[in-house]
Amino acid sequence: MVGATGCSRFGELVVVPTVACTNLVDQDSAMNTDTLLFSLVRYQPDLHRQEVVNVGVVLFTPRGTRVSFASNQGKLLALDPNFSLSRFFDQAKKMQVALTGLRDDRVPIEEQIRFFSVGAGITLSPTGMIDAHGDADEKVIEELLSNYVLAPVKRRYRAPQTSRLHTELRQVFRDARILGSNPTDISKHLVVPNYPIDPDVGLFAEFALKNGRLHITETVDFRVRVASSKRQEAQAKTLLLVQALESVGSNNLKRYVVVTGASAQVQASMNLLERHADDFIVRESGQDWQRYVDAMHRAASTEERPLH
């Protein structure tokens, strides 16, 4: 760990006030060792409420400025249920472009931070310092996101269970021999689980299939867990559906949502999902289910036995 006069230590993190420790702010000359500066990307929807959530990190390296966001959709929606998803992602992308330009213009790091340190929306924290130990930038970013952005992982005595609905769809695709195993299988007209939509912000489609258009499927099994947990899951799935539309475009995308276990308790969550789906399928409806499996069969263009 590398220290500096006037900087306070928190374990492996050294928080560096941007006015003090000015010997660390020249991005090209000061970071020729394993010690790197970083800043937390924060989202604050309302200045008066003073509620802030960490959504990403900026890592300043001699090779360039790296900006990475993590999936904190549950926190964001809890903080401000009415916030604009599209505006948030637009602000994030503008920050990436602006920081790259400031670095290219050799603007000192403390000035880059100050440029994004005030106002509502996306801001940057005072810089911190981390010892990379020779690790690649990606590993350092992963560590920072895990320590300061992502929600702490609850210790479990057994692996979390996948919903029965998800397992059922996976088995249907496997039986039809159209289930892929990695993202490159998307080019083979196979259904790919956990397909990256926007990996920089941690968004992955539950199932994806491409044949001209990208067909993505999200499932919510309302038969399990408590209603509040399912509300959070529905909000997270909605964020993915919105971002997929922004990233891919309506002409190149078909969004399916498959649900089961409908009840009055979860009706609001179902309505939210339905508003952002191109096709909303209730598993208990034979007509809905047949429409969905037929659509998947056509998109897969497989000669294997049909889905059932």
CSV table of C-alpha atoms in Angstrom, one decimal:
chain,number,residue,atom,x,y,z
A,1,MET,CA,0.0,0.0,0.0
A,2,VAL,CA,1.3,3.4,-0.9
A,3,GLY,CA,0.6,6.3,1.4
A,4,ALA,CA,0.8,10.1,1.1
A,5,THR,CA,1.1,12.9,3.6
A,6,GLY,CA,-2.2,14.4,4.5
A,7,CYS,CA,-4.2,11.4,3.2
A,8,SER,CA,-6.4,9.3,5.4
A,9,ARG,CA,-6.3,5.5,5.2
A,10,PHE,CA,-9.2,3.1,5.1
A,11,GLY,CA,-7.7,-0.4,4.7
A,12,GLU,CA,-6.5,-0.8,1.2
A,13,LEU,CA,-8.1,2.6,0.2
A,14,VAL,CA,-6.4,5.9,0.7
A,15,VAL,CA,-8.8,8.8,0.3
A,16,VAL,CA,-7.0,11.7,-1.3
A,17,PRO,CA,-8.5,15.1,-0.9
A,18,THR,CA,-8.2,16.8,-4.2
A,19,VAL,CA,-6.6,19.9,-2.8
A,20,ALA,CA,-4.0,18.1,-0.6
A,21,CYS,CA,-1.7,15.5,-2.1
A,22,THR,CA,-1.4,17.5,-5.3
A,23,ASN,CA,1.7,15.5,-6.2
A,24,LEU,CA,-0.6,12.6,-7.2
A,25,VAL,CA,-2.8,14.3,-9.7
A,26,ASP,CA,-0.7,14.3,-12.9
A,27,GLN,CA,-2.2,11.4,-14.8
A,28,ASP,CA,0.8,10.6,-17.0
A,29,SER,CA,3.8,11.4,-14.7
A,30,ALA,CA,2.5,10.5,-11.2
A,31,MET,CA,1.0,7.1,-12.1
A,32,ASN,CA,4.1,5.3,-13.4
A,33,THR,CA,3.9,2.8,-10.5
A,34,ASP,CA,1.3,0.3,-9.3
A,35,THR,CA,-0.5,3.1,-7.5
A,36,LEU,CA,-3.6,4.4,-9.3
A,37,LEU,CA,-6.1,7.1,-8.5
A,38,PHE,CA,-9.9,6.4,-8.8
A,39,SER,CA,-13.1,8.2,-8.2
A,40,LEU,CA,-16.6,6.8,-7.4
A,41,VAL,CA,-19.4,7.7,-9.8
A,42,ARG,CA,-22.4,8.8,-7.7
A,43,TYR,CA,-26.0,9.4,-8.6
A,44,GLN,CA,-28.0,12.1,-6.7
A,45,PRO,CA,-31.5,12.8,-8.1
A,46,ASP,CA,-32.4,15.6,-5.7
A,47,LEU,CA,-29.9,18.0,-4.1
A,48,HIS,CA,-32.3,18.9,-1.3
A,49,ARG,CA,-32.7,15.3,-0.1
A,50,GLN,CA,-28.9,14.6,0.0
A,51,GLU,CA,-29.5,10.9,-1.0
A,52,VAL,CA,-26.7,9.5,-3.0
A,53,VAL,CA,-25.9,6.0,-4.5
A,54,ASN,CA,-22.6,4.8,-5.9
A,55,VAL,CA,-23.2,3.6,-9.5
A,56,GLY,CA,-19.7,3.1,-10.9
A,57,VAL,CA,-16.0,4.0,-10.8
A,58,VAL,CA,-13.5,6.0,-12.8
A,59,LEU,CA,-9.9,4.6,-12.8
A,60,PHE,CA,-7.2,7.0,-13.9
A,61,THR,CA,-4.2,5.1,-15.5
A,62,PRO,CA,-1.3,6.1,-17.6
A,63,ARG,CA,-3.0,4.2,-20.4
A,64,GLY,CA,-6.1,6.2,-20.3
A,65,THR,CA,-9.3,6.9,-18.2
A,66,ARG,CA,-11.5,3.9,-17.6
A,67,VAL,CA,-15.2,4.4,-16.6
A,68,SER,CA,-17.2,1.4,-15.5
A,69,PHE,CA,-20.7,1.2,-14.2
A,70,ALA,CA,-22.3,-1.6,-12.1
A,71,SER,CA,-25.9,-2.7,-12.0
A,72,ASN,CA,-27.5,-0.9,-9.0
A,73,GLN,CA,-31.0,-0.7,-10.5
A,74,GLY,CA,-32.7,-1.7,-7.3
A,75,LYS,CA,-31.1,1.1,-5.4
A,76,LEU,CA,-31.7,3.6,-8.1
A,77,LEU,CA,-35.4,2.8,-8.3
A,78,ALA,CA,-35.7,2.8,-4.5
A,79,LEU,CA,-34.0,6.2,-4.4
A,80,ASP,CA,-36.2,7.8,-7.0
A,81,PRO,CA,-39.0,5.6,-8.5
A,82,ASN,CA,-39.7,8.3,-11.1
A,83,PHE,CA,-36.2,8.8,-12.4
A,84,SER,CA,-35.6,8.6,-16.1
A,85,LEU,CA,-33.6,5.6,-17.2
A,86,SER,CA,-32.9,6.9,-20.6
A,87,ARG,CA,-31.5,10.2,-19.1
A,88,PHE,CA,-29.4,8.4,-16.6
A,89,PHE,CA,-27.7,6.3,-19.4
A,90,ASP,CA,-27.3,9.4,-21.5
A,91,GLN,CA,-25.5,11.2,-18.7
A,92,ALA,CA,-23.3,8.2,-18.1
A,93,LYS,CA,-22.2,8.0,-21.7
A,94,LYS,CA,-21.6,11.8,-21.8
A,95,MET,CA,-19.4,11.5,-18.7
A,96,GLN,CA,-17.3,8.8,-20.4
A,97,VAL,CA,-16.8,11.0,-23.5
A,98,ALA,CA,-16.0,14.1,-21.4
A,99,LEU,CA,-13.4,12.4,-19.2
A,100,THR,CA,-11.7,11.0,-22.3
A,101,GLY,CA,-11.5,14.5,-23.8
A,102,LEU,CA,-10.2,16.0,-20.6
A,103,ARG,CA,-7.5,13.4,-20.3
A,104,ASP,CA,-6.5,13.9,-23.9
A,105,ASP,CA,-6.3,17.7,-23.2
A,106,ARG,CA,-4.0,16.9,-20.2
A,107,VAL,CA,-6.4,18.5,-17.7
A,108,PRO,CA,-5.1,17.7,-14.2
A,109,ILE,CA,-7.1,15.0,-12.4
A,110,GLU,CA,-8.3,17.3,-9.6
A,111,GLU,CA,-9.8,19.6,-12.3
A,112,GLN,CA,-11.5,16.7,-14.0
A,113,ILE,CA,-13.0,15.7,-10.6
A,114,ARG,CA,-14.1,19.3,-9.9
A,115,PHE,CA,-15.8,19.5,-13.2
A,116,PHE,CA,-18.2,16.7,-12.1
A,117,SER,CA,-18.4,17.4,-8.4
A,118,VAL,CA,-21.4,19.6,-8.1
A,119,GLY,CA,-25.1,19.5,-9.0
A,120,ALA,CA,-27.7,16.8,-9.2
A,121,GLY,CA,-27.5,13.8,-11.4
A,122,ILE,CA,-24.2,12.0,-11.9
A,123,THR,CA,-21.2,13.4,-9.9
A,124,LEU,CA,-17.7,12.2,-9.0
A,125,SER,CA,-16.3,11.7,-5.5
A,126,PRO,CA,-12.9,13.0,-4.2
A,127,THR,CA,-10.2,10.7,-5.5
A,128,GLY,CA,-9.0,7.6,-3.8
A,129,MET,CA,-5.8,5.7,-4.3
A,130,ILE,CA,-5.4,1.9,-4.8
A,131,ASP,CA,-2.3,-0.3,-5.2
A,132,ALA,CA,-2.9,-2.4,-8.3
A,133,HIS,CA,-0.2,-4.9,-7.4
A,134,GLY,CA,0.6,-5.3,-11.1
A,135,ASP,CA,-3.0,-6.4,-11.8
A,136,ALA,CA,-4.7,-5.6,-15.1
A,137,ASP,CA,-7.1,-2.6,-15.2
A,138,GLU,CA,-10.1,-4.9,-15.5
A,139,LYS,CA,-9.2,-6.7,-12.3
A,140,VAL,CA,-8.7,-3.4,-10.4
A,141,ILE,CA,-12.0,-2.1,-11.6
A,142,GLU,CA,-13.7,-5.3,-10.6
A,143,GLU,CA,-12.3,-5.0,-7.1
A,144,LEU,CA,-13.4,-1.4,-6.8
A,145,LEU,CA,-16.9,-2.1,-7.9
A,146,SER,CA,-17.1,-5.0,-5.5
A,147,ASN,CA,-15.9,-3.0,-2.6
A,148,TYR,CA,-17.7,0.3,-3.1
A,149,VAL,CA,-20.5,0.0,-5.6
A,150,LEU,CA,-22.1,-3.5,-5.7
A,151,ALA,CA,-24.4,-4.5,-2.8
A,152,PRO,CA,-22.6,-6.8,-0.4
A,153,VAL,CA,-23.1,-10.5,-1.1
A,154,LYS,CA,-25.1,-12.2,1.6
A,155,ARG,CA,-23.4,-15.3,2.9
A,156,ARG,CA,-25.3,-18.4,2.0
A,157,TYR,CA,-25.1,-21.9,3.2
A,158,ARG,CA,-26.3,-23.2,-0.2
A,159,ALA,CA,-26.4,-21.9,-3.7
A,160,PRO,CA,-29.4,-19.6,-4.6
A,161,GLN,CA,-32.2,-21.4,-6.4
A,162,THR,CA,-33.1,-20.6,-10.0
A,163,SER,CA,-36.8,-20.1,-10.4
A,164,ARG,CA,-38.8,-23.1,-11.7
A,165,LEU,CA,-40.0,-21.0,-14.6
A,166,HIS,CA,-36.5,-20.2,-15.7
A,167,THR,CA,-35.6,-23.9,-15.4
A,168,GLU,CA,-38.6,-24.9,-17.4
A,169,LEU,CA,-37.7,-22.6,-20.3
A,170,ARG,CA,-34.1,-23.7,-20.2
A,171,GLN,CA,-35.3,-27.4,-20.4
A,172,VAL,CA,-37.6,-26.6,-23.3
A,173,PHE,CA,-34.8,-25.0,-25.3
A,174,ARG,CA,-32.4,-27.9,-24.4
A,175,ASP,CA,-35.0,-30.5,-25.5
A,176,ALA,CA,-35.3,-28.7,-28.9
A,177,ARG,CA,-31.5,-28.6,-29.2
A,178,ILE,CA,-31.4,-24.9,-29.6
A,179,LEU,CA,-29.8,-24.0,-26.2
A,180,GLY,CA,-26.4,-22.4,-26.5
A,181,SER,CA,-23.7,-22.3,-23.9
A,182,ASN,CA,-21.8,-19.0,-24.6
A,183,PRO,CA,-22.4,-15.6,-26.2
A,184,THR,CA,-20.8,-16.5,-29.5
A,185,ASP,CA,-23.6,-19.1,-30.0
A,186,ILE,CA,-25.9,-16.2,-30.8
A,187,SER,CA,-24.6,-16.3,-34.3
A,188,LYS,CA,-25.7,-19.9,-34.7
A,189,HIS,CA,-29.4,-19.1,-34.0
A,190,LEU,CA,-29.2,-20.7,-30.6
A,191,VAL,CA,-30.8,-19.4,-27.4
A,192,VAL,CA,-28.0,-18.0,-25.2
A,193,PRO,CA,-28.6,-17.6,-21.5
A,194,ASN,CA,-27.2,-14.6,-19.7
A,195,TYR,CA,-26.6,-12.7,-22.9
A,196,PRO,CA,-24.8,-9.3,-22.5
A,197,ILE,CA,-26.9,-6.3,-23.4
A,198,ASP,CA,-24.8,-3.6,-21.7
A,199,PRO,CA,-22.1,-5.4,-19.7
A,200,ASP,CA,-20.5,-2.0,-18.6
A,201,VAL,CA,-23.5,-1.5,-16.4
A,202,GLY,CA,-24.1,-5.1,-15.6
A,203,LEU,CA,-27.1,-5.8,-17.8
A,204,PHE,CA,-27.5,-9.3,-19.2
A,205,ALA,CA,-30.6,-10.8,-20.8
A,206,GLU,CA,-32.0,-14.0,-19.2
A,207,PHE,CA,-32.3,-15.6,-22.7
A,208,ALA,CA,-31.4,-14.2,-26.1
A,209,LEU,CA,-31.8,-15.5,-29.7
A,210,LYS,CA,-30.9,-13.7,-32.9
A,211,ASN,CA,-32.2,-14.2,-36.4
A,212,GLY,CA,-32.2,-10.8,-38.0
A,213,ARG,CA,-33.7,-9.3,-34.9
A,214,LEU,CA,-32.5,-9.9,-31.3
A,215,HIS,CA,-35.2,-11.7,-29.3
A,216,ILE,CA,-34.7,-11.4,-25.6
A,217,THR,CA,-36.7,-13.2,-22.9
A,218,GLU,CA,-37.1,-12.2,-19.2
A,219,THR,CA,-39.0,-14.4,-16.7
A,220,VAL,CA,-40.5,-13.6,-13.3
A,221,ASP,CA,-41.8,-16.5,-11.2
A,222,PHE,CA,-44.3,-14.9,-8.8
A,223,ARG,CA,-44.9,-18.3,-7.1
A,224,VAL,CA,-41.7,-18.0,-5.0
A,225,ARG,CA,-40.5,-15.5,-2.4
A,226,VAL,CA,-42.3,-12.6,-0.9
A,227,ALA,CA,-44.1,-9.9,-3.0
A,228,SER,CA,-41.5,-7.2,-2.1
A,229,SER,CA,-38.7,-9.3,-3.4
A,230,LYS,CA,-40.6,-9.9,-6.6
A,231,ARG,CA,-41.3,-6.2,-7.0
A,232,GLN,CA,-37.5,-5.5,-6.9
A,233,GLU,CA,-37.0,-8.3,-9.5
A,234,ALA,CA,-39.6,-6.8,-11.8
A,235,GLN,CA,-38.0,-3.4,-11.5
A,236,ALA,CA,-34.6,-4.9,-12.4
A,237,LYS,CA,-36.1,-6.7,-15.4
A,238,THR,CA,-37.8,-3.5,-16.5
A,239,LEU,CA,-34.5,-1.6,-16.4
A,240,LEU,CA,-33.0,-4.2,-18.7
A,241,LEU,CA,-35.9,-4.1,-21.1
A,242,VAL,CA,-35.6,-0.3,-21.3
A,243,GLN,CA,-31.8,-0.3,-21.8
A,244,ALA,CA,-32.1,-3.1,-24.4
A,245,LEU,CA,-34.5,-0.9,-26.4
A,246,GLU,CA,-32.1,2.1,-26.2
A,247,SER,CA,-29.0,0.0,-27.1
A,248,VAL,CA,-30.5,-2.1,-29.9
A,249,GLY,CA,-33.5,-0.1,-31.3
A,250,SER,CA,-37.1,-1.1,-31.8
A,251,ASN,CA,-36.5,-2.2,-35.4
A,252,ASN,CA,-33.9,-4.8,-34.3
A,253,LEU,CA,-35.4,-6.0,-31.0
A,254,LYS,CA,-38.3,-8.1,-29.8
A,255,ARG,CA,-38.8,-8.3,-26.0
A,256,TYR,CA,-40.6,-11.1,-24.4
A,257,VAL,CA,-41.7,-11.3,-20.7
A,258,VAL,CA,-42.9,-14.7,-19.4
A,259,VAL,CA,-44.6,-14.7,-15.9
A,260,THR,CA,-46.3,-17.3,-13.8
A,261,GLY,CA,-48.1,-17.2,-10.4
A,262,ALA,CA,-50.2,-14.0,-11.0
A,263,SER,CA,-52.0,-12.6,-8.0
A,264,ALA,CA,-53.5,-9.3,-6.8
A,265,GLN,CA,-50.4,-8.7,-4.6
A,266,VAL,CA,-48.1,-8.6,-7.7
A,267,GLN,CA,-50.5,-7.1,-10.2
A,268,ALA,CA,-48.6,-3.7,-10.2
A,269,SER,CA,-45.3,-5.5,-10.9
A,270,MET,CA,-47.0,-7.4,-13.8
A,271,ASN,CA,-48.4,-4.2,-15.2
A,272,LEU,CA,-44.9,-2.6,-15.1
A,273,LEU,CA,-43.4,-5.5,-17.0
A,274,GLU,CA,-46.2,-5.6,-19.5
A,275,ARG,CA,-45.8,-1.9,-20.4
A,276,HIS,CA,-42.2,-2.6,-21.4
A,277,ALA,CA,-42.6,-5.9,-23.2
A,278,ASP,CA,-43.4,-6.4,-26.9
A,279,ASP,CA,-45.1,-9.7,-26.0
A,280,PHE,CA,-46.3,-10.5,-22.5
A,281,ILE,CA,-46.8,-14.2,-21.8
A,282,VAL,CA,-48.7,-15.7,-18.9
A,283,ARG,CA,-47.5,-19.3,-18.5
A,284,GLU,CA,-50.9,-20.6,-17.3
A,285,SER,CA,-52.4,-19.4,-20.6
A,286,GLY,CA,-52.2,-22.1,-23.2
A,287,GLN,CA,-52.7,-19.6,-26.0
A,288,ASP,CA,-49.9,-17.3,-24.6
A,289,TRP,CA,-47.5,-20.2,-24.2
A,290,GLN,CA,-48.0,-21.6,-27.6
A,291,ARG,CA,-47.6,-18.2,-29.2
A,292,TYR,CA,-44.2,-17.8,-27.4
A,293,VAL,CA,-42.8,-21.2,-28.2
A,294,ASP,CA,-43.9,-20.9,-31.9
A,295,ALA,CA,-42.1,-17.5,-32.0
A,296,MET,CA,-38.9,-19.0,-30.6
A,297,HIS,CA,-39.1,-21.9,-33.0
A,298,ARG,CA,-39.4,-19.6,-36.0
A,299,ALA,CA,-36.6,-17.4,-34.8
A,300,ALA,CA,-34.3,-20.4,-34.2
A,301,SER,CA,-35.0,-21.6,-37.8
A,302,THR,CA,-34.1,-25.1,-36.6
A,303,GLU,CA,-35.0,-28.3,-38.3
A,304,GLU,CA,-34.9,-30.1,-35.0
A,305,ARG,CA,-38.1,-31.2,-33.3
A,306,PRO,CA,-40.3,-28.3,-32.3
A,307,LEU,CA,-40.7,-26.8,-28.9
A,308,HIS,CA,-43.5,-28.1,-26.8
